[in-house]
């Protein structure tokens, strides 16, 4: 194949999260990059050389496609400066764990104000100018015609915006989460000027990109009210991991994997569990609440206040491979999303791994949540709102009775459409049509 044809198949992917970063932010493009060469596309991945990642999972480095070209440039990280004052507050805020307003310290309030008003759209904005300067030359020398930016952090879209203006490349903006309607946006103590700037940048990005990718139908609808550019939904998904078949836990384990933020605090669940351990001795003897990942102090306080502390196995952050194994061991998987209008569009990445784990899911979230429709279509579990305590309790009891009879399992249908390889095929087709 001639060099010209080879170069035409190269796609530059600009992402902040990349191994050894842990957590959900890294998974989407790690897996797209894994499969893009199967569809005739050569991925070139641009990442920071010295990032500040709140979570580290070195095991993910083994999953990087050896065919991918990885290029790096140093980044100036304000979170490094902030950590000199408080490492814990800095790590929490960079992870999206924002303390309840009533419990925020003066330092935490100041950090949130600085983050929201001085670093627009986010703390990685200082990477934009040096990246544009470097990448202009790189894409010219390599003959790259297509650039993809993925956010958050949404400052990376500003790199794509400038490259589009200066080099005329084809540009795809991928939004793993929304911008100005994301759950934590309102917690950043934005002044009027900062809020206006966010809106202006969001509008410019959405109306300049050649194509916009989102992860949910609600975000697609939201963005289509802002732009006439094409908007395509490509959800997150699951991969066929080399995880040995697991023996289910002997206990009736209800497992939550991932960050359990303050706003994801389903009081109806804790109340339902409190009633079950009081009313049903068998349930009390068998039950265990398994927490894997960062858990906010507010959530732990609610659990303790409900008399459930003795049932908790708080495992903290574990590697992705360990998390996958624990999913398959657990009797029931718990999925919780913030109860607000703004989070109806959020389809947590772990939902798809949950579905592939072949364990029943109990999900709690806002009425009208997009992920509730996916669960219903795939027959992978039960969805309840934050007010449906009786529905939650009845579901847990139904699962528990099946557990006692040795018949607790998921009977999923139609999962293949959410496999990472099939989703990458959809992405590749989009790229070839640009």
PDB file of N, CA, C and O in Angstrom, residues 218-246:
ATOM      1  N   UNK A 218     -30.413  10.790  25.375  1.00  0.00           N
ATOM      2  CA  UNK A 218     -30.790  12.072  25.971  1.00  0.00           C
ATOM      3  C   UNK A 218     -29.762  13.148  25.637  1.00  0.00           C
ATOM      4  O   UNK A 218     -30.120  14.286  25.320  1.00  0.00           O
ATOM      5  N   UNK A 219     -28.472  12.810  25.695  1.00  0.00           N
ATOM      6  CA  UNK A 219     -27.442  13.777  25.320  1.00  0.00           C
ATOM      7  C   UNK A 219     -27.538  14.119  23.838  1.00  0.00           C
ATOM      8  O   UNK A 219     -27.341  15.270  23.442  1.00  0.00           O
ATOM      9  N   UNK A 220     -27.843  13.151  23.009  1.00  0.00           N
ATOM     10  CA  UNK A 220     -28.045  13.407  21.576  1.00  0.00           C
ATOM     11  C   UNK A 220     -29.153  14.440  21.375  1.00  0.00           C
ATOM     12  O   UNK A 220     -28.984  15.416  20.627  1.00  0.00           O
ATOM     13  N   UNK A 221     -30.266  14.257  22.058  1.00  0.00           N
ATOM     14  CA  UNK A 221     -31.382  15.195  21.946  1.00  0.00           C
ATOM     15  C   UNK A 221     -30.985  16.581  22.454  1.00  0.00           C
ATOM     16  O   UNK A 221     -31.319  17.606  21.848  1.00  0.00           O
ATOM     17  N   UNK A 222     -30.253  16.622  23.563  1.00  0.00           N
ATOM     18  CA  UNK A 222     -29.793  17.889  24.137  1.00  0.00           C
ATOM     19  C   UNK A 222     -28.890  18.634  23.169  1.00  0.00           C
ATOM     20  O   UNK A 222     -29.052  19.841  22.938  1.00  0.00           O
ATOM     21  N   UNK A 223     -27.943  17.925  22.569  1.00  0.00           N
ATOM     22  CA  UNK A 223     -26.998  18.564  21.654  1.00  0.00           C
ATOM     23  C   UNK A 223     -27.651  18.957  20.341  1.00  0.00           C
ATOM     24  O   UNK A 223     -27.267  19.954  19.719  1.00  0.00           O
ATOM     25  N   UNK A 224     -28.620  18.183  19.882  1.00  0.00           N
ATOM     26  CA  UNK A 224     -29.290  18.507  18.626  1.00  0.00           C
ATOM     27  C   UNK A 224     -30.110  19.788  18.729  1.00  0.00           C
ATOM     28  O   UNK A 224     -30.465  20.383  17.708  1.00  0.00           O
ATOM     29  N   UNK A 225     -30.376  20.216  19.958  1.00  0.00           N
ATOM     30  CA  UNK A 225     -31.038  21.511  20.159  1.00  0.00           C
ATOM     31  C   UNK A 225     -30.048  22.667  20.059  1.00  0.00           C
ATOM     32  O   UNK A 225     -30.448  23.836  19.991  1.00  0.00           O
ATOM     33  N   UNK A 226     -28.747  22.343  20.055  1.00  0.00           N
ATOM     34  CA  UNK A 226     -27.699  23.359  20.031  1.00  0.00           C
ATOM     35  C   UNK A 226     -27.019  23.435  18.666  1.00  0.00           C
ATOM     36  O   UNK A 226     -26.548  24.490  18.256  1.00  0.00           O
ATOM     37  N   UNK A 227     -26.965  22.293  17.952  1.00  0.00           N
ATOM     38  CA  UNK A 227     -26.197  22.238  16.712  1.00  0.00           C
ATOM     39  C   UNK A 227     -26.963  21.516  15.608  1.00  0.00           C
ATOM     40  O   UNK A 227     -27.835  20.679  15.890  1.00  0.00           O
ATOM     41  N   UNK A 228     -26.613  21.836  14.372  1.00  0.00           N
ATOM     42  CA  UNK A 228     -27.143  21.104  13.229  1.00  0.00           C
ATOM     43  C   UNK A 228     -26.133  20.079  12.725  1.00  0.00           C
ATOM     44  O   UNK A 228     -26.383  19.372  11.752  1.00  0.00           O
ATOM     45  N   UNK A 229     -24.977  20.011  13.361  1.00  0.00           N
ATOM     46  CA  UNK A 229     -23.981  19.001  13.015  1.00  0.00           C
ATOM     47  C   UNK A 229     -24.528  17.609  13.352  1.00  0.00           C
ATOM     48  O   UNK A 229     -25.315  17.456  14.302  1.00  0.00           O
ATOM     49  N   UNK A 230     -24.127  16.586  12.619  1.00  0.00           N
ATOM     50  CA  UNK A 230     -24.627  15.237  12.924  1.00  0.00           C
ATOM     51  C   UNK A 230     -24.172  14.757  14.297  1.00  0.00           C
ATOM     52  O   UNK A 230     -23.002  14.941  14.671  1.00  0.00           O
ATOM     53  N   UNK A 231     -25.085  14.168  15.036  1.00  0.00           N
ATOM     54  CA  UNK A 231     -24.810  13.631  16.375  1.00  0.00           C
ATOM     55  C   UNK A 231     -25.173  12.147  16.373  1.00  0.00           C
ATOM     56  O   UNK A 231     -26.307  11.787  16.053  1.00  0.00           O
ATOM     57  N   UNK A 232     -24.213  11.309  16.730  1.00  0.00           N
ATOM     58  CA  UNK A 232     -24.409   9.862  16.720  1.00  0.00           C
ATOM     59  C   UNK A 232     -24.216   9.297  18.122  1.00  0.00           C
ATOM     60  O   UNK A 232     -23.282   9.688  18.829  1.00  0.00           O
ATOM     61  N   UNK A 233     -25.086   8.378  18.503  1.00  0.00           N
ATOM     62  CA  UNK A 233     -24.939   7.679  19.781  1.00  0.00           C
ATOM     63  C   UNK A 233     -24.086   6.427  19.576  1.00  0.00           C
ATOM     64  O   UNK A 233     -24.424   5.558  18.783  1.00  0.00           O
ATOM     65  N   UNK A 234     -22.965   6.369  20.271  1.00  0.00           N
ATOM     66  CA  UNK A 234     -22.197   5.122  20.403  1.00  0.00           C
ATOM     67  C   UNK A 234     -21.975   4.935  21.895  1.00  0.00           C
ATOM     68  O   UNK A 234     -21.198   5.654  22.514  1.00  0.00           O
ATOM     69  N   UNK A 235     -22.690   4.018  22.469  1.00  0.00           N
ATOM     70  CA  UNK A 235     -22.620   3.811  23.912  1.00  0.00           C
ATOM     71  C   UNK A 235     -21.267   3.229  24.307  1.00  0.00           C
ATOM     72  O   UNK A 235     -20.458   2.848  23.454  1.00  0.00           O
ATOM     73  N   UNK A 236     -21.025   3.137  25.591  1.00  0.00           N
ATOM     74  CA  UNK A 236     -19.933   2.321  26.084  1.00  0.00           C
ATOM     75  C   UNK A 236     -20.345   0.860  25.942  1.00  0.00           C
ATOM     76  O   UNK A 236     -21.476   0.556  25.536  1.00  0.00           O
ATOM     77  N   UNK A 237     -19.462  -0.045  26.295  1.00  0.00           N
ATOM     78  CA  UNK A 237     -19.802  -1.440  26.094  1.00  0.00           C
ATOM     79  C   UNK A 237     -18.976  -2.359  26.974  1.00  0.00           C
ATOM     80  O   UNK A 237     -18.350  -1.938  27.945  1.00  0.00           O
ATOM     81  N   UNK A 238     -18.976  -3.628  26.610  1.00  0.00           N
ATOM     82  CA  UNK A 238     -18.217  -4.617  27.361  1.00  0.00           C
ATOM     83  C   UNK A 238     -17.253  -5.314  26.416  1.00  0.00           C
ATOM     84  O   UNK A 238     -17.446  -5.365  25.205  1.00  0.00           O
ATOM     85  N   UNK A 239     -16.190  -5.830  26.969  1.00  0.00           N
ATOM     86  CA  UNK A 239     -15.208  -6.576  26.203  1.00  0.00           C
ATOM     87  C   UNK A 239     -15.232  -8.028  26.670  1.00  0.00           C
ATOM     88  O   UNK A 239     -15.665  -8.323  27.789  1.00  0.00           O
ATOM     89  N   UNK A 240     -14.788  -8.912  25.819  1.00  0.00           N
ATOM     90  CA  UNK A 240     -14.684 -10.321  26.215  1.00  0.00           C
ATOM     91  C   UNK A 240     -13.353 -10.485  26.934  1.00  0.00           C
ATOM     92  O   UNK A 240     -12.299 -10.614  26.320  1.00  0.00           O
ATOM     93  N   UNK A 241     -13.398 -10.398  28.230  1.00  0.00           N
ATOM     94  CA  UNK A 241     -12.184 -10.444  29.046  1.00  0.00           C
ATOM     95  C   UNK A 241     -11.788 -11.885  29.360  1.00  0.00           C
ATOM     96  O   UNK A 241     -12.627 -12.781  29.441  1.00  0.00           O
ATOM     97  N   UNK A 242     -10.497 -12.073  29.540  1.00  0.00           N
ATOM     98  CA  UNK A 242      -9.994 -13.396  29.911  1.00  0.00           C
ATOM     99  C   UNK A 242     -10.091 -13.585  31.423  1.00  0.00           C
ATOM    100  O   UNK A 242      -9.096 -13.660  32.132  1.00  0.00           O
ATOM    101  N   UNK A 243     -11.322 -13.612  31.901  1.00  0.00           N
ATOM    102  CA  UNK A 243     -11.578 -13.818  33.324  1.00  0.00           C
ATOM    103  C   UNK A 243     -12.113 -15.228  33.527  1.00  0.00           C
ATOM    104  O   UNK A 243     -13.082 -15.637  32.869  1.00  0.00           O
ATOM    105  N   UNK A 244     -11.461 -15.963  34.380  1.00  0.00           N
ATOM    106  CA  UNK A 244     -11.926 -17.323  34.642  1.00  0.00           C
ATOM    107  C   UNK A 244     -13.331 -17.306  35.226  1.00  0.00           C
ATOM    108  O   UNK A 244     -13.740 -16.355  35.883  1.00  0.00           O
ATOM    109  N   UNK A 245     -14.071 -18.344  34.932  1.00  0.00           N
ATOM    110  CA  UNK A 245     -15.406 -18.467  35.517  1.00  0.00           C
ATOM    111  C   UNK A 245     -15.281 -18.466  37.034  1.00  0.00           C
ATOM    112  O   UNK A 245     -14.452 -19.177  37.597  1.00  0.00           O
ATOM    113  N   UNK A 246     -16.098 -17.672  37.685  1.00  0.00           N
ATOM    114  CA  UNK A 246     -15.983 -17.483  39.131  1.00  0.00           C
ATOM    115  C   UNK A 246     -17.047 -18.278  39.883  1.00  0.00           C
ATOM    116  O   UNK A 246     -18.183 -18.424  39.412  1.00  0.00           O
TER     117      UNK A 246
END
